[in-house]
Coordinates of C-alpha atoms in Angstrom, one line a residue:
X1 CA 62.5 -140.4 -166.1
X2 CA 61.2 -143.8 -167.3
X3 CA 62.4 -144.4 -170.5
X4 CA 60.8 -147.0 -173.2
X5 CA 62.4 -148.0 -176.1
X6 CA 60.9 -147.9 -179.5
X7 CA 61.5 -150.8 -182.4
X8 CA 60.9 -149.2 -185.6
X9 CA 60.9 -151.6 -188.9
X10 CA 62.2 -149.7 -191.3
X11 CA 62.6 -152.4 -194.5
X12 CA 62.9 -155.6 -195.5
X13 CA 65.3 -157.0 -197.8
X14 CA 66.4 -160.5 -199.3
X15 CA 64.5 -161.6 -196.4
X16 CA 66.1 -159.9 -193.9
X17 CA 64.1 -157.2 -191.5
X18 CA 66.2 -154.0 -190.9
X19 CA 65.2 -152.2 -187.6
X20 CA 66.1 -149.3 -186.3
X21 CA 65.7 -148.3 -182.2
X22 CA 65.0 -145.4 -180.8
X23 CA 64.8 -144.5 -176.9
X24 CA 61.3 -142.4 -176.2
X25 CA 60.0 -140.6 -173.2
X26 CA 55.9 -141.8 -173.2
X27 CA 53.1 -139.0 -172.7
X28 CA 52.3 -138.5 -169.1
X29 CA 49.2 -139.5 -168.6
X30 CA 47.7 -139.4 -165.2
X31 CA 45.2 -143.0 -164.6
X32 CA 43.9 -144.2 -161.4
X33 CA 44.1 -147.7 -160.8
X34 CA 41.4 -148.7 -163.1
X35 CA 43.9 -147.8 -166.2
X36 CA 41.2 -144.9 -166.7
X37 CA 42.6 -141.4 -167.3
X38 CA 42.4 -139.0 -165.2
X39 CA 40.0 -136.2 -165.3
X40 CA 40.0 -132.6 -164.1
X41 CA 40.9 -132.4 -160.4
X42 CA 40.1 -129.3 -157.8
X43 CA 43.1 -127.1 -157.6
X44 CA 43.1 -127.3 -153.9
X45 CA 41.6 -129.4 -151.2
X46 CA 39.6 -126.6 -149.6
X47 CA 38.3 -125.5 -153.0
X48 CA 36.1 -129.0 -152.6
X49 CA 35.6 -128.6 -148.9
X50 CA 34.1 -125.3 -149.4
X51 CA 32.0 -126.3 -152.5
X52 CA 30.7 -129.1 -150.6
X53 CA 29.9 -126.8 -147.5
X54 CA 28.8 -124.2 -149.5
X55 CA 26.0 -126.6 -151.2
X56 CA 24.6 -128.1 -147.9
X57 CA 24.5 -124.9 -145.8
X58 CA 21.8 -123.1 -148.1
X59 CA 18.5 -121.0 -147.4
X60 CA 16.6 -123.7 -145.2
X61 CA 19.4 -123.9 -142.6
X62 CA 18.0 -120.2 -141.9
X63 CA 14.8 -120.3 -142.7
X64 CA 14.2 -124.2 -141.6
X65 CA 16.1 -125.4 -139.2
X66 CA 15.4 -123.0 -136.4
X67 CA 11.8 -122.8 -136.2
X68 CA 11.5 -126.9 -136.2
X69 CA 14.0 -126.8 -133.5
X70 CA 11.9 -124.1 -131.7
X71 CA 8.3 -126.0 -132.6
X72 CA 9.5 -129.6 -131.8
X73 CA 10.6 -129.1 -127.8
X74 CA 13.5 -126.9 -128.7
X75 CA 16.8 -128.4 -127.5
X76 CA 15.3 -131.7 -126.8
X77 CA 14.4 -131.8 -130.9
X78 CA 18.2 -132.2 -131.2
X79 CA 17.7 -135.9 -129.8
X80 CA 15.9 -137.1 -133.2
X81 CA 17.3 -134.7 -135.2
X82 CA 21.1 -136.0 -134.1
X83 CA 20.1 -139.5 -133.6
X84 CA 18.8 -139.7 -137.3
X85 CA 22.5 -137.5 -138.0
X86 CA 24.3 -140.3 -137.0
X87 CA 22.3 -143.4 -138.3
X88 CA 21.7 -142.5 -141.8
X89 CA 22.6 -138.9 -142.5
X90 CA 26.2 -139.5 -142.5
X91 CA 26.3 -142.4 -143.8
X92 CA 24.4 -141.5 -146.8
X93 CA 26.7 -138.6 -147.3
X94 CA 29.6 -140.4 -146.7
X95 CA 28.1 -143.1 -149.1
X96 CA 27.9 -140.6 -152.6
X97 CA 31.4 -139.0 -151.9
X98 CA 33.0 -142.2 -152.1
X99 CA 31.3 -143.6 -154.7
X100 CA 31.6 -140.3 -156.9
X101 CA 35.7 -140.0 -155.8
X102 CA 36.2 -143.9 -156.7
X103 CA 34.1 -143.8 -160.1
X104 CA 35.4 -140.4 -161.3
X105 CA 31.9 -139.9 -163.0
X106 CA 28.6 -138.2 -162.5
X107 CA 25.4 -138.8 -161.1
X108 CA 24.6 -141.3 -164.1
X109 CA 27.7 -142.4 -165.4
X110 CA 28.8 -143.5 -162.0
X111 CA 25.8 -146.4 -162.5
X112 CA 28.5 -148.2 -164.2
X113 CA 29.0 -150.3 -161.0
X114 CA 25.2 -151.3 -161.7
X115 CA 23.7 -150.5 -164.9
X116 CA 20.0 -151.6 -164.2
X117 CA 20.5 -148.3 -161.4
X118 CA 21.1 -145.9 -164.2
X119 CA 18.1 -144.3 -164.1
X120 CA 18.3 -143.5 -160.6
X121 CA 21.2 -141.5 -161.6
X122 CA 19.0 -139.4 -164.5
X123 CA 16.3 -139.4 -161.3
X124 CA 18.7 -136.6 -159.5
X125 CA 19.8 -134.7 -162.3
X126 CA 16.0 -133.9 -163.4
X127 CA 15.4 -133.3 -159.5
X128 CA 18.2 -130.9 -159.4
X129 CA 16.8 -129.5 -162.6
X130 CA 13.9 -129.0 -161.3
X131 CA 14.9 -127.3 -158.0
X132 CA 16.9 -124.6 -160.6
X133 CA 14.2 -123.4 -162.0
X134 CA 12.5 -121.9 -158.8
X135 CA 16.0 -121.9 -156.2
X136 CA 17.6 -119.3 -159.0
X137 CA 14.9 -117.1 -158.3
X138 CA 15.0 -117.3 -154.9
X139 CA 18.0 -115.9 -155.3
X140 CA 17.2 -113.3 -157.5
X141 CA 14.8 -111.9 -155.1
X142 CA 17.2 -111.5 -152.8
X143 CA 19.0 -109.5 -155.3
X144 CA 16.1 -107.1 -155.7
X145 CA 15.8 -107.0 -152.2
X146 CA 19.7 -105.9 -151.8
X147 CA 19.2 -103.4 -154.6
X148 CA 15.9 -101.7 -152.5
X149 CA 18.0 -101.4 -149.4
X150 CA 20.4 -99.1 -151.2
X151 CA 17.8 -96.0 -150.5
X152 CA 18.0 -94.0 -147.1
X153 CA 14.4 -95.3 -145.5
X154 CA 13.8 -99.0 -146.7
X155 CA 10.9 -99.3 -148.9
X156 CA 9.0 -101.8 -147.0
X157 CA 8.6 -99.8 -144.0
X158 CA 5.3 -97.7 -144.5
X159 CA 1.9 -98.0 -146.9
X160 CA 2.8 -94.6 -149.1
X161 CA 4.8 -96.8 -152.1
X162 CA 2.5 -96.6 -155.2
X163 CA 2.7 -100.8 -154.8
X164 CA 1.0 -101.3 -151.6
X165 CA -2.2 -102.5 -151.4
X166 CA -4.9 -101.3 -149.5
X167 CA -4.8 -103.6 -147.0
X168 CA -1.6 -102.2 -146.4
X169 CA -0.3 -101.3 -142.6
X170 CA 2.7 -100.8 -140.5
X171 CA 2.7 -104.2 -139.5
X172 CA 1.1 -106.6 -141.8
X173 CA 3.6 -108.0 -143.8
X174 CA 4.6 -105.0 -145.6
X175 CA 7.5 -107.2 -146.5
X176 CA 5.9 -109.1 -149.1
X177 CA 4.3 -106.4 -151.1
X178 CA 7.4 -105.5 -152.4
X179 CA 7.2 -108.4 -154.6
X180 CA 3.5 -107.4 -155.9
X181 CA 2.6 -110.4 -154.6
X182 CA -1.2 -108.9 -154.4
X183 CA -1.2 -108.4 -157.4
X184 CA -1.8 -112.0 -158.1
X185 CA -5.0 -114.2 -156.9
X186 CA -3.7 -117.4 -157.5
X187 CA -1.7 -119.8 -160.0
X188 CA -4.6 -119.2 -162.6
X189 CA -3.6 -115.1 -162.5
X190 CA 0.4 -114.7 -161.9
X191 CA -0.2 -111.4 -163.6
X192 CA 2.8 -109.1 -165.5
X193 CA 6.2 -110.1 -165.4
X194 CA 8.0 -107.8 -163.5
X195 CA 11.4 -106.0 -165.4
X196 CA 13.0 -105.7 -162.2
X197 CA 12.4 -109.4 -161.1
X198 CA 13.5 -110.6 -164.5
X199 CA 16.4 -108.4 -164.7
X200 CA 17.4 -109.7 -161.0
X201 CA 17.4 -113.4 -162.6
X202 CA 19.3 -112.8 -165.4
X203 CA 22.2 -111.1 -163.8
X204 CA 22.2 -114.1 -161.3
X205 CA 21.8 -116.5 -164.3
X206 CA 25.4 -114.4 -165.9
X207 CA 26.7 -114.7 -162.6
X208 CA 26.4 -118.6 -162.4
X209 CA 27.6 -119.1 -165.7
X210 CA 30.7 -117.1 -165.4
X211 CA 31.1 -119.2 -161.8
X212 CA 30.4 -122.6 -163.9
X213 CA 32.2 -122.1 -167.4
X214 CA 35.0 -123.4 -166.7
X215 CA 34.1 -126.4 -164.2
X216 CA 36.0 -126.8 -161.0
X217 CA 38.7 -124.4 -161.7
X218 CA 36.5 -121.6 -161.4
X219 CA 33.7 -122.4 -159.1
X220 CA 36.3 -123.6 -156.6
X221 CA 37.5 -119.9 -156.4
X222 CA 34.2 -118.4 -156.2
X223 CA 33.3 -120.5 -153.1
X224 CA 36.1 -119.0 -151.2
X225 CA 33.5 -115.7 -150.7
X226 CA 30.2 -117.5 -151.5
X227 CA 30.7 -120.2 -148.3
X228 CA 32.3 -118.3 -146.2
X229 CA 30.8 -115.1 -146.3
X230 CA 27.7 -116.0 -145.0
X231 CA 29.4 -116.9 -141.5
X232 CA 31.0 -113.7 -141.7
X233 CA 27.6 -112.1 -141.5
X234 CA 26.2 -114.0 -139.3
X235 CA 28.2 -113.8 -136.5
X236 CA 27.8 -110.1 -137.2
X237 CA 24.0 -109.9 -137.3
X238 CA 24.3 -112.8 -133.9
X239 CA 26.6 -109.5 -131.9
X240 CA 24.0 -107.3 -133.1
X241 CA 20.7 -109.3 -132.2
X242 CA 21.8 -110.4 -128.6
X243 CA 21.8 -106.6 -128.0
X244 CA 18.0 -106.3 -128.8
X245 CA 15.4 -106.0 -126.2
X246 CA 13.8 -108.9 -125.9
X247 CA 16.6 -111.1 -127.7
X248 CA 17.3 -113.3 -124.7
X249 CA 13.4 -114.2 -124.4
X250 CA 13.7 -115.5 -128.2
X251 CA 17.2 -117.2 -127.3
X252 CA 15.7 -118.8 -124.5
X253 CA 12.6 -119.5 -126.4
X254 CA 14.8 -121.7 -129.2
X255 CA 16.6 -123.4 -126.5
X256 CA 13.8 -124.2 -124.4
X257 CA 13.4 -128.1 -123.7
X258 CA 10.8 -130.3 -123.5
X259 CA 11.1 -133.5 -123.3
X260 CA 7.7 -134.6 -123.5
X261 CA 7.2 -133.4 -127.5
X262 CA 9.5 -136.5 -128.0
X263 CA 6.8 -138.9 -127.3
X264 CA 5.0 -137.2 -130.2
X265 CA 5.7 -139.0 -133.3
X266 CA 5.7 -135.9 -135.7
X267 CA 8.7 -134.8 -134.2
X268 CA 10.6 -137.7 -135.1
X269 CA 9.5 -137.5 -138.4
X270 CA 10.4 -133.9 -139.2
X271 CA 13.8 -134.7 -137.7
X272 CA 13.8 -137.3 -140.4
X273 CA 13.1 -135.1 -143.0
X274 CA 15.4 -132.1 -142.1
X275 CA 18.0 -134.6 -142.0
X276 CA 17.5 -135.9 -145.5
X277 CA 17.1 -132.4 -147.2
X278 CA 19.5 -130.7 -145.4
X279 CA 22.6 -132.6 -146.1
X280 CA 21.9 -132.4 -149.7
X281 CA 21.8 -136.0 -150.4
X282 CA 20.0 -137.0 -153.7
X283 CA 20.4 -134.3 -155.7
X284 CA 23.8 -135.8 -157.2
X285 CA 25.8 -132.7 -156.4
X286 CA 28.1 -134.5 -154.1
X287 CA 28.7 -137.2 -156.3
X288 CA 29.6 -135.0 -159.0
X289 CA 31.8 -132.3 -156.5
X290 CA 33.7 -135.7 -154.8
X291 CA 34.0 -137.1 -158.8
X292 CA 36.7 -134.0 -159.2
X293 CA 38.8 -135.2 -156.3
X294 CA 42.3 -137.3 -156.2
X295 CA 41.5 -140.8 -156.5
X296 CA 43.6 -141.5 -152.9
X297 CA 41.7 -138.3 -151.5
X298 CA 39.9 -139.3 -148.0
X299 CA 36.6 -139.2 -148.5
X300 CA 35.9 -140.3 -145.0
X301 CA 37.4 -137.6 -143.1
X302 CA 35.5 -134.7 -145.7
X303 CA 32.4 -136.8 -145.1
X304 CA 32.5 -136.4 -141.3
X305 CA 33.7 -132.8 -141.5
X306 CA 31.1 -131.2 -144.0
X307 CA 28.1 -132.9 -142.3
X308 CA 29.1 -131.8 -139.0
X309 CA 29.6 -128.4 -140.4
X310 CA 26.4 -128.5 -142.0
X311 CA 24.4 -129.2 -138.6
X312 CA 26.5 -126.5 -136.6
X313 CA 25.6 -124.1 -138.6
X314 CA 21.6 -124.5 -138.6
X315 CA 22.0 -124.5 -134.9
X316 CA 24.2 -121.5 -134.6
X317 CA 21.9 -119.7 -137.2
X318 CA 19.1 -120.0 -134.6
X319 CA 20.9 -117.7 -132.6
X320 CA 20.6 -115.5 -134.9
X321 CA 17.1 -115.4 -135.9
X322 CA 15.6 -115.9 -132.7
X323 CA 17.6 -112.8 -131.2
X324 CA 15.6 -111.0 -133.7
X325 CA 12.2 -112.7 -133.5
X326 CA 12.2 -112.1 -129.6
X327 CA 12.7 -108.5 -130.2
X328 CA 10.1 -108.3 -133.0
X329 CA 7.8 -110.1 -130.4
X330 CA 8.4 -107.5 -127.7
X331 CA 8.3 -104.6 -130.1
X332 CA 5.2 -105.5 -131.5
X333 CA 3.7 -107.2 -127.7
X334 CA 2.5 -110.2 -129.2
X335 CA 3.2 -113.8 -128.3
X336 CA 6.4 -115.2 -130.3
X337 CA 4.7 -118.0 -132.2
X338 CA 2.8 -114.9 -133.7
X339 CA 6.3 -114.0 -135.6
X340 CA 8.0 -117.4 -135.6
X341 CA 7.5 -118.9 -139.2
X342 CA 9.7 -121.0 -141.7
X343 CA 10.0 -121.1 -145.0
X344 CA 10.8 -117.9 -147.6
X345 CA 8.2 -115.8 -145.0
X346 CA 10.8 -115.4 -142.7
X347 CA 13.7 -114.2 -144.8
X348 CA 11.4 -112.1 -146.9
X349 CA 8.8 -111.1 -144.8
X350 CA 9.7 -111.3 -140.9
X351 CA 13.3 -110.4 -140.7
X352 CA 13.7 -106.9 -143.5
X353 CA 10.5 -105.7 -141.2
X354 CA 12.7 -106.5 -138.1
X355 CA 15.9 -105.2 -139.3
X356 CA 14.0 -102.1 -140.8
X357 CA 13.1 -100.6 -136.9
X358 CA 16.6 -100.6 -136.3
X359 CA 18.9 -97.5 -136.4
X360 CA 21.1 -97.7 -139.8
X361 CA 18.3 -99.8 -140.9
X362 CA 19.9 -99.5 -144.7
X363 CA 22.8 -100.5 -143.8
X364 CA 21.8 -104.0 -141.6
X365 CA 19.6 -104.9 -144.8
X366 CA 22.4 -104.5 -147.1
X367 CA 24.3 -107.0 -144.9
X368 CA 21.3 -109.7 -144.4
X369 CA 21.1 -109.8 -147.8
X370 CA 24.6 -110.2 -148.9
X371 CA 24.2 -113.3 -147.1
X372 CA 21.0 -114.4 -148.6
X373 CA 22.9 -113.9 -152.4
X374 CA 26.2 -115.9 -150.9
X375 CA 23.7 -118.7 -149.7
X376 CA 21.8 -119.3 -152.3
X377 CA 24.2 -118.6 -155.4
X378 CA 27.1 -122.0 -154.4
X379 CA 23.6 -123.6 -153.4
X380 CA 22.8 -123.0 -157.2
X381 CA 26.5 -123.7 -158.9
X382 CA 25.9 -127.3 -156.9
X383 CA 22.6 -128.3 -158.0
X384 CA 24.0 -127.1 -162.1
X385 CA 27.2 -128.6 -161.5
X386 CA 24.9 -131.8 -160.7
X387 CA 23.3 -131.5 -164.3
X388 CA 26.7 -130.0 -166.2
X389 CA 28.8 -133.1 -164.8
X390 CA 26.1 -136.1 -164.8
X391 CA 24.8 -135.3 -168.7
X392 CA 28.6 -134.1 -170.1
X393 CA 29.8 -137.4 -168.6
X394 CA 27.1 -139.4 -169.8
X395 CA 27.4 -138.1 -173.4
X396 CA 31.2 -137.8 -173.7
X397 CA 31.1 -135.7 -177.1
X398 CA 29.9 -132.6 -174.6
X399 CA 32.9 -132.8 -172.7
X400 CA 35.1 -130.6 -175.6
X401 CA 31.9 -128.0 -175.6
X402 CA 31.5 -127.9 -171.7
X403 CA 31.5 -124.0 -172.3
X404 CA 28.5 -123.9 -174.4
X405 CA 26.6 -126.6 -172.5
X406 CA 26.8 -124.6 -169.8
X407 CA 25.4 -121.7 -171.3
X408 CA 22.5 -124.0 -172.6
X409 CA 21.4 -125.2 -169.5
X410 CA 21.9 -121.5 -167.5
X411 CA 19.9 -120.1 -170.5
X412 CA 16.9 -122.9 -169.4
X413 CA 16.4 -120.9 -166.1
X414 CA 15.9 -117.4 -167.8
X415 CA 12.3 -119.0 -168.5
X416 CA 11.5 -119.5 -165.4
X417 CA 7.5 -118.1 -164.9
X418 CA 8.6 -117.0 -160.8
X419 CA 9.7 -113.1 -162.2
X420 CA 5.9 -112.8 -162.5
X421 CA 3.6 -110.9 -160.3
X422 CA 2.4 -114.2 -158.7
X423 CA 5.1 -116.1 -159.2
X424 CA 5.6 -116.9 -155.1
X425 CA 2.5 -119.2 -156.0
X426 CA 4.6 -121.1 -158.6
X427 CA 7.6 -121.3 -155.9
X428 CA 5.3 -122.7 -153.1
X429 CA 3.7 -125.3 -155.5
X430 CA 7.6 -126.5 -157.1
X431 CA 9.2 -126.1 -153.6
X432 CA 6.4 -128.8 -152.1
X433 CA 6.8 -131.3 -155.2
X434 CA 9.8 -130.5 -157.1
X435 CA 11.9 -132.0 -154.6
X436 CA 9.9 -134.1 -151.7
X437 CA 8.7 -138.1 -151.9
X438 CA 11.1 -137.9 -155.6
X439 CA 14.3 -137.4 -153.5
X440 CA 13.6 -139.4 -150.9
X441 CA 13.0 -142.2 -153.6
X442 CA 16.0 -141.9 -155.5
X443 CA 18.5 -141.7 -152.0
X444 CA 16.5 -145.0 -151.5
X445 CA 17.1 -146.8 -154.8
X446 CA 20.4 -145.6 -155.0
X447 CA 21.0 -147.2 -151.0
X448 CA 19.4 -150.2 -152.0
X449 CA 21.7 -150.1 -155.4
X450 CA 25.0 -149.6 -153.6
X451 CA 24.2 -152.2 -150.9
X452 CA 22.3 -155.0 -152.3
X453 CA 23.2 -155.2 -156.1
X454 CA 26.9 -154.0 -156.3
X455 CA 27.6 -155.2 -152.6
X456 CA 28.4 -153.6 -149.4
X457 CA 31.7 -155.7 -149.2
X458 CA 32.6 -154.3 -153.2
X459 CA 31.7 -150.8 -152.2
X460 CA 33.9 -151.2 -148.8
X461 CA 37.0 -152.6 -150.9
X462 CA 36.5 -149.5 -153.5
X463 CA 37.2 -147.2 -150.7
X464 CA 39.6 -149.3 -149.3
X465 CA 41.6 -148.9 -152.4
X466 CA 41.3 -145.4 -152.4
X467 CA 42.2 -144.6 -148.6
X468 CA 43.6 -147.5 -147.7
X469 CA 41.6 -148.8 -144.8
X470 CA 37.8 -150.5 -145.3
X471 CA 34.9 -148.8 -143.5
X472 CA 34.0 -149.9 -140.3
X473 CA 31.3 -152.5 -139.4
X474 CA 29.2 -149.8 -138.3
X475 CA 29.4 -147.9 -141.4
X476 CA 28.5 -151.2 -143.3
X477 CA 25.4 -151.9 -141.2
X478 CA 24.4 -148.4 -141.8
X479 CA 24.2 -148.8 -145.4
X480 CA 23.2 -152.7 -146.1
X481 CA 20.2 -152.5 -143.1
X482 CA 20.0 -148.9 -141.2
X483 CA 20.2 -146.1 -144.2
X484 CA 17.6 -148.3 -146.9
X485 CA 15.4 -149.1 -143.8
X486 CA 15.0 -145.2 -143.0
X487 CA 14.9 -143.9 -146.3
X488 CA 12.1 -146.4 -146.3
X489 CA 10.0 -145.1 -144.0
X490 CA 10.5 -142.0 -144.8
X491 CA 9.0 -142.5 -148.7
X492 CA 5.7 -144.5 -147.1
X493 CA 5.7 -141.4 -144.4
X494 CA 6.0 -138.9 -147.0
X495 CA 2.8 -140.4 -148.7
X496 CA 0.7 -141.1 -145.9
X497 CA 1.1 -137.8 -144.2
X498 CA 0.4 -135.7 -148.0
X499 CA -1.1 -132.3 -147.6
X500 CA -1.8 -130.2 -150.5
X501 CA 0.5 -127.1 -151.0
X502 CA -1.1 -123.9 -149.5
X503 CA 0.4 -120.5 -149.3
X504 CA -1.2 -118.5 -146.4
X505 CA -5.0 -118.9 -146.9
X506 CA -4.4 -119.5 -150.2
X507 CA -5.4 -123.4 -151.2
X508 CA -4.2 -124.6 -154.7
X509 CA -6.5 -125.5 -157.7
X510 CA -7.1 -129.6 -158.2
X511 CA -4.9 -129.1 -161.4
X512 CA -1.9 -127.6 -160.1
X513 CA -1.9 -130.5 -157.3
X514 CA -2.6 -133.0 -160.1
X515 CA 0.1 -130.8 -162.6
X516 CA 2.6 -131.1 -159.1
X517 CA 2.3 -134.8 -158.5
X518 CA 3.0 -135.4 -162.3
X519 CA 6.5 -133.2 -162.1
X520 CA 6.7 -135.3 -159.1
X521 CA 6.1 -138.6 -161.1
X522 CA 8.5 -137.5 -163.7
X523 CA 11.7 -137.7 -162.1
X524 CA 10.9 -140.9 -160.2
X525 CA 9.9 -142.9 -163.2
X526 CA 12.8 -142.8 -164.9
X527 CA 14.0 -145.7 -162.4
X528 CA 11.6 -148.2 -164.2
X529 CA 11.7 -147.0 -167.0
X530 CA 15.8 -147.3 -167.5
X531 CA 15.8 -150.5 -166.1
X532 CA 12.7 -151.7 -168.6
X533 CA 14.9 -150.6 -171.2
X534 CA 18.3 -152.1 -170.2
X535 CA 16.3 -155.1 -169.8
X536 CA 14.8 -155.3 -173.2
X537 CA 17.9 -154.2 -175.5
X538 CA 20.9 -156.3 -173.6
X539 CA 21.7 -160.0 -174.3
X540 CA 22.2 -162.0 -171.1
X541 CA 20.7 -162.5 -168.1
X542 CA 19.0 -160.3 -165.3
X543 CA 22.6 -160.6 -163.2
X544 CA 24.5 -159.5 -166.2
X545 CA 22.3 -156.2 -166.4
X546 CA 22.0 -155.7 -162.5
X547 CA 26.3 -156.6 -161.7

């Protein structure tokens, strides 16, 4: 035990000092190498390792993945799609682990490094703000969907509920009905809120807060089920699909290649996109997971596991739907691109009418849903974890009332407008703005941030300090030329290529476009608009501000 010793004056007299010694044992106080202390850590390694997994693998890698993979030249859209993997989708990732580990702060206070970037770091907490307020209720559909399915015959399944409308048949996406969808004609008429809708959120809004309260010590637990669970079912719903008449036709369908869709430039550029949204990049969730870790932890092995897990598991979840979309296609004799959709039509709409033909119908729903909750709920503790860390950390007096922050920004999302009768048409319009050309912005400030203004030789001796070796020359290209190159591209793609959100036939007002675009606008402004300010109120030059 170090020991220190402690010179105590105790008087003075005729001119003399009289002192007394004293040997003391100093408060342990845990600092990484900056002198900093220490700050909460993640009880076990795989507590972060499933967090992190548990954020990336959400909804889309179901309800996305697969049917780009089947429209694009099915396995030959794994060229792009890997191609962009390696280039600038782990290196992106591995680029906000380290610099959340090596910081030890959140999306904004990790700006530090760089303070004219600071408002790239508010950028992704109001993006992952934003995504909240309609992902929560996501997930609260698929709550009301697991309660239905506790009944013996599945509710969806004929046109004699007092909800369906009379357009109602056996097959004609009875799914959707059950969320009174027509009941609404548009944005301007969302209709009623629904009790059962708005009861769904606000258990799932108790459930995150009891997941959150406590920071890393408790979500880390609840990941264990949340993250792994949903591989669990699965692989289950994968033994039961492949035994399905016309599975293999859907299999073969999703794995069918052609080559020849690569010379089409969309391809390429959905590749592109899947890659940035599916790895969660931007939202500031990893920084703020990786800011909880051991200052020596390495970074760059959890980097290169989690994003590999992350792509598996869209590819293996292919399986899974197109075992059932084949079958749905032979049941129903039509053509499979007549049943093959993305987005929340397929988990909502195309696969409880699928799993409702089969024997123990009840029982098969009860499971797909399960794994619907488990996906989306560690989706959710990420993206509030993102907000929680980067504003507590920002404004240090919140970190002694973490408890009741928490609660205040949970409570945000009970006034969420989606438990309405048309709130799928608030969904589809935050789902296509909330969260598009703002994130690919930010991941491209914060690039150019890390690279050009602090330094890719700084960054590189930060992780060096932290796992002892520097990042290779490739992974320094990636991020100084590669990664800031792509993500540009990808913003001017992103606005050249703009369609206005539609669901089905339905085509959105002028003014939710224009009320879109300005939610849009919002988030991305706040990188001027911090550095205007830092600009205006600090002494010193522009170097000072920007190093």
């Amino acid at each position: 035990m170090t020991k220190m010793v402690e010179l105590i004056l105790v008087k003075e007299q005729n001119g003399v000092q009289f002192t007394s010694t004293t040997l003391v044992t100093p408060t342990p106080t845990q600092t990484n190498p900056s002198g900093e202390e220490e700050r909460e850590t993640w009880g076990k390694k795989i507590d972060f390792l499933l967090s992190v997994i548990g954020f990336a693998v959400d909804l889309a890698n179901v309800w996305r993945f697969p049917y780009l993979c089947y429209k694009n030249g099915g396995g030959a859209f794994l060229v792009p799609y890997l191609f962009f993997m390696v280039i600038a989708g782990m290196p992106l990732f591995y680029m906000e682990l380290a610099l959340g580990q090596y910081n030890r702060e959140g999306a904004a206070g990790v700006w530090k490094i760089c303070p004219i970037f600071k408002g790239v770091g508010f950028t992704v907490i109001l993006i992952s703000l934003y995504v909240g307020f309609y992902y929560n209720v996501i997930i609260s559909w698929a709550m009301f969907y697991l309660f239905s399915s506790f009944t013996g015959e599945l509710p969806w399944v004929h046109c004699n509920n007092t909800w369906n409308s009379p357009n109602c048949s056996d097959w004609a996406d009875n799914g959707s009905v059950i969320l009174h969808i027509q009941d609404s004609n548009g944005i301007d008429n969302l209709g009623r809120p629904r009790w059962q809708l708005t009861s769904c959120l606000a258990v799932v809004i108790v459930l995150l807060y009891f997941s959150l309260w406590k920071g890393v010590k408790t979500s880390g637990k609840v990941v264990w089920i949340t993250a792994t669970m949903p591989y669990v079912v699965l692989t289950v719903l994968l033994l039961r699909g492949v035994t399905l008449p016309g599975a293999i036709d859907g299999i073969k369908a999703y794995l069918s290649v052609d080559f020849l869709r690569l010379c089409d430039a969309k391809v390429w550029i959905e590749a592109a996109t899947q890659i940035c949204f599916s790895l969660g990049v931007g939202f500031g969730v990893l920084i703020a997971f990786s800011s909880y870790n051991k200052f020596s932890n390495n970074c760059y092995r959890d980097a290169i596991i989690t994003s590999s897990i992350n792509s598996l598991t869209s590819f293996f979840s292919g399986f899974v739907v197109f075992s059932f979309l084949g079958y749905m296609s032979q049941k129903h004799n039509v053509a499979l691109d007549k049943v093959a959709r993305d987005g929340a039509g397929l988990v909502f709409v195309i696969y409880p009418e699928a799993i409702a033909t089969l024997p123990g119908s009840s029982i098969w729903a009860v499971i797909f849903f399960i794994m619907l909750l488990t996906l989306g709920i560690d989706s959710a503790m990420g993206g509030m974890e993102s907000v929680i860390t980067g504003l507590i950390d920002e404004f240090k007096f919140l970190h002694k009332h973490r408890e009741l922050f928490t609660l205040f920004i949970v409570a945000l999302f009970s006034f969420s407008p989606l438990p309405l009768q048309g709130g799928m048409y608030v969904f589809t319009l935050l789902d296509h703005f909330a969260a598009g050309t703002s994130i690919l912005f930010g991941v491209l400030i914060e690039a150019i941030g890390i690279a050009w203004f602090y330094g890719v030789d700084r960054f590189s001796d930060d992780i060096e300090e932290m796992i002892g070796h520097r990042p290779g020359r490739y992974w320094r290209l990636c991020w100084k030329f590669v990664s800031p190159c792509f993500l540009l591209f990808m913003v001017v793609v992103s606005f050249a290529t703009f369609n206005p959100p539609n669901y089905g036939s339905y085509m959105f007002p002028a003014w939710a476009n224009m009320l879109g675009w300005c939610l849009a606008m919002s988030s991305m402004t706040m990188v001027p608009l911090y550095a205007i300010y830092k600009l205006c109120t600090l002494p010193g030059k522009f170097c000072d501000v920007s190093l």
